[in-house]
Amino acid sequence: MNNSTEDINTKPSAFERMSTAIINFSATSAMFGIAMFLIVLWLVTGPIFGYSNTWLLIVNTGTSIITFLMVFLIQRSQNKESIAVQLKLNELIAANNSASNRLLNIQDLSEGELNTLYEHYRKLVELTQQAPSNTQSHSVEEAITVNEELDAAKKLEGDTADNE
């Protein structure tokens, strides 16, 4: 068996299974209910502890620890989701004959390179909107050529109309 197949069939680590379970559970109504119950419980115990500094410290410490840990779990989950979406998009681009393969792994470009590419596609939209059909071109180069041909044809028609 080759390495790529082994990598795909590898079972997730205990940490990955645990973090996935925590992230999935933290987004449920049950978890929201538990959090609300704990806050109400904390509020109810206020008079019992005389609203002391220790009473305040309990909720502050608890929420700080949970928030600190959840930031890392949420970031890990978002990174995993982002990679999955990128792979799905890469598959769609690779499977479409008229799509530009230069967009594969675009997430690895610098911010400046992404801005340049954004301007490239903004220009494509402008040129495509000028074309008779919005589906006529697939690249900026093709859109420029089509628009130049249309301009030449219009000029030729104008010259022909002037000569008549």
Short mmCIF file of C-alpha atoms in Angstrom, two decimals:
data_model
loop_
_atom_site.label_atom_id
_atom_site.label_comp_id
_atom_site.label_asym_id
_atom_site.label_seq_id
_atom_site.Cartn_x
_atom_site.Cartn_y
_atom_site.Cartn_z
CA MET A 1 0.00 0.00 0.00
CA ASN A 2 1.36 3.45 -0.84
CA ASN A 3 1.86 6.27 1.67
CA SER A 4 -0.97 8.49 0.43
CA THR A 5 -3.53 5.71 0.93
CA GLU A 6 -2.12 4.93 4.37
CA ASP A 7 -2.33 8.62 5.33
CA ILE A 8 -5.99 8.83 4.29
CA ASN A 9 -6.95 5.63 6.15
CA THR A 10 -5.11 6.55 9.38
CA LYS A 11 -7.41 6.80 12.39
CA PRO A 12 -7.60 10.22 14.03
CA SER A 13 -5.57 10.68 17.20
CA ALA A 14 -7.19 10.68 20.62
CA PHE A 15 -6.66 14.46 20.82
CA GLU A 16 -8.35 14.96 17.44
CA ARG A 17 -11.34 12.82 18.43
CA MET A 18 -11.62 14.63 21.78
CA SER A 19 -11.29 18.13 20.30
CA THR A 20 -13.84 17.33 17.58
CA ALA A 21 -16.28 16.03 20.18
CA ILE A 22 -15.80 19.13 22.37
CA ILE A 23 -16.25 21.52 19.42
CA ASN A 24 -19.35 19.65 18.22
CA PHE A 25 -20.87 19.55 21.73
CA SER A 26 -20.05 23.19 22.49
CA ALA A 27 -22.23 24.28 19.56
CA THR A 28 -25.37 22.52 20.83
CA SER A 29 -28.42 23.83 22.64
CA ALA A 30 -27.60 21.46 25.50
CA MET A 31 -24.26 23.19 26.06
CA PHE A 32 -25.93 26.58 26.02
CA GLY A 33 -28.40 25.30 28.60
CA ILE A 34 -25.57 24.00 30.79
CA ALA A 35 -23.77 27.35 30.57
CA MET A 36 -26.96 29.22 31.49
CA PHE A 37 -27.58 26.84 34.40
CA LEU A 38 -24.04 27.40 35.73
CA ILE A 39 -24.42 31.18 35.52
CA VAL A 40 -27.78 31.07 37.33
CA LEU A 41 -26.27 28.74 39.94
CA TRP A 42 -23.38 31.15 40.41
CA LEU A 43 -25.79 34.10 40.76
CA VAL A 44 -27.95 32.24 43.29
CA THR A 45 -24.90 31.41 45.42
CA GLY A 46 -23.91 35.10 45.56
CA PRO A 47 -25.86 35.87 48.74
CA ILE A 48 -24.64 32.63 50.36
CA PHE A 49 -21.02 33.70 49.91
CA GLY A 50 -21.78 37.35 50.61
CA TYR A 51 -20.75 38.38 47.10
CA SER A 52 -17.16 37.96 48.24
CA ASN A 53 -14.05 38.33 46.10
CA THR A 54 -13.68 34.54 46.08
CA TRP A 55 -17.23 34.22 44.69
CA LEU A 56 -16.34 36.70 41.91
CA LEU A 57 -13.02 34.97 41.28
CA ILE A 58 -14.70 31.61 40.65
CA VAL A 59 -16.69 32.80 37.62
CA ASN A 60 -13.85 34.97 36.31
CA THR A 61 -11.31 32.15 36.53
CA GLY A 62 -13.68 29.56 35.09
CA THR A 63 -14.67 31.66 32.09
CA SER A 64 -11.06 32.71 31.44
CA ILE A 65 -9.84 29.11 31.39
CA ILE A 66 -12.69 27.90 29.20
CA THR A 67 -12.26 30.83 26.80
CA PHE A 68 -8.50 30.29 26.59
CA LEU A 69 -8.89 26.60 25.73
CA MET A 70 -11.81 27.12 23.34
CA VAL A 71 -9.86 29.67 21.29
CA PHE A 72 -7.36 26.97 20.34
CA LEU A 73 -10.01 24.35 19.68
CA ILE A 74 -12.05 26.71 17.53
CA GLN A 75 -8.95 27.81 15.59
CA ARG A 76 -7.99 24.18 15.02
CA SER A 77 -11.51 23.41 13.82
CA GLN A 78 -11.52 26.44 11.50
CA ASN A 79 -8.14 25.49 10.02
CA LYS A 80 -9.40 21.96 9.33
CA GLU A 81 -12.60 23.30 7.74
CA SER A 82 -10.62 25.78 5.64
CA ILE A 83 -8.33 23.05 4.31
CA ALA A 84 -11.36 20.86 3.51
CA VAL A 85 -13.07 23.70 1.61
CA GLN A 86 -9.84 24.49 -0.28
CA LEU A 87 -9.50 20.84 -1.30
CA LYS A 88 -13.11 20.71 -2.48
CA LEU A 89 -12.64 23.89 -4.51
CA ASN A 90 -9.37 22.57 -5.94
CA GLU A 91 -11.17 19.42 -7.03
CA LEU A 92 -13.88 21.45 -8.76
CA ILE A 93 -11.31 23.63 -10.51
CA ALA A 94 -9.26 20.63 -11.60
CA ALA A 95 -12.38 18.82 -12.88
CA ASN A 96 -13.64 21.79 -14.93
CA ASN A 97 -11.92 21.98 -18.32
CA SER A 98 -12.63 25.69 -18.75
CA ALA A 99 -11.44 26.70 -15.27
CA SER A 100 -7.99 28.17 -14.78
CA ASN A 101 -5.68 25.82 -12.89
CA ARG A 102 -3.63 28.79 -11.72
CA LEU A 103 -6.13 29.18 -8.88
CA LEU A 104 -5.19 25.86 -7.31
CA ASN A 105 -3.53 26.45 -3.91
CA ILE A 106 -4.30 30.16 -4.08
CA GLN A 107 -4.39 30.17 -0.27
CA ASP A 108 -0.58 29.96 -0.28
CA LEU A 109 -0.17 33.36 -1.99
CA SER A 110 0.85 36.48 -0.10
CA GLU A 111 -1.66 39.25 0.53
CA GLY A 112 -0.04 41.35 -2.20
CA GLU A 113 -0.30 38.49 -4.71
CA LEU A 114 -3.95 37.96 -3.74
CA ASN A 115 -4.65 41.67 -4.31
CA THR A 116 -3.00 41.47 -7.74
CA LEU A 117 -5.12 38.46 -8.62
CA TYR A 118 -8.22 40.24 -7.32
CA GLU A 119 -7.50 43.15 -9.67
CA HIS A 120 -6.99 40.65 -12.51
CA TYR A 121 -10.48 39.23 -11.96
CA ARG A 122 -12.02 42.64 -11.38
CA LYS A 123 -10.71 43.62 -14.82
CA LEU A 124 -12.13 40.37 -16.24
CA VAL A 125 -15.57 41.24 -14.85
CA GLU A 126 -15.41 44.70 -16.44
CA LEU A 127 -14.36 43.28 -19.81
CA THR A 128 -16.89 40.45 -19.69
CA GLN A 129 -19.69 42.91 -18.92
CA GLN A 130 -18.80 44.76 -22.12
CA ALA A 131 -18.98 41.54 -24.19
CA PRO A 132 -22.24 40.49 -25.86
CA SER A 133 -22.33 37.33 -23.72
CA ASN A 134 -21.23 37.09 -20.08
CA THR A 135 -20.10 33.51 -20.68
CA GLN A 136 -17.96 34.25 -23.73
CA SER A 137 -14.49 34.49 -22.19
CA HIS A 138 -12.50 32.60 -19.55
CA SER A 139 -9.46 34.79 -19.00
CA VAL A 140 -8.51 38.45 -19.01
CA GLU A 141 -6.45 37.84 -22.13
CA GLU A 142 -9.45 36.32 -23.96
CA ALA A 143 -11.74 39.10 -22.75
CA ILE A 144 -9.30 41.76 -24.04
CA THR A 145 -9.07 39.99 -27.42
CA VAL A 146 -12.88 39.69 -27.68
CA ASN A 147 -13.34 43.37 -26.80
CA GLU A 148 -10.66 44.45 -29.26
CA GLU A 149 -12.39 42.41 -31.98
CA LEU A 150 -15.76 43.96 -31.08
CA ASP A 151 -14.26 47.46 -31.13
CA ALA A 152 -12.66 46.77 -34.53
CA ALA A 153 -15.96 45.42 -35.88
CA LYS A 154 -17.85 48.48 -34.59
CA LYS A 155 -15.26 50.79 -36.11
CA LEU A 156 -15.48 48.93 -39.42
CA GLU A 157 -19.29 49.19 -39.35
CA GLY A 158 -19.00 52.91 -38.61
CA ASP A 159 -16.55 53.42 -41.47
CA THR A 160 -18.82 51.44 -43.82
CA ALA A 161 -21.86 53.50 -42.76
CA ASP A 162 -19.90 56.75 -43.33
CA ASN A 163 -18.91 55.64 -46.84
CA GLU A 164 -22.52 54.95 -47.86
#
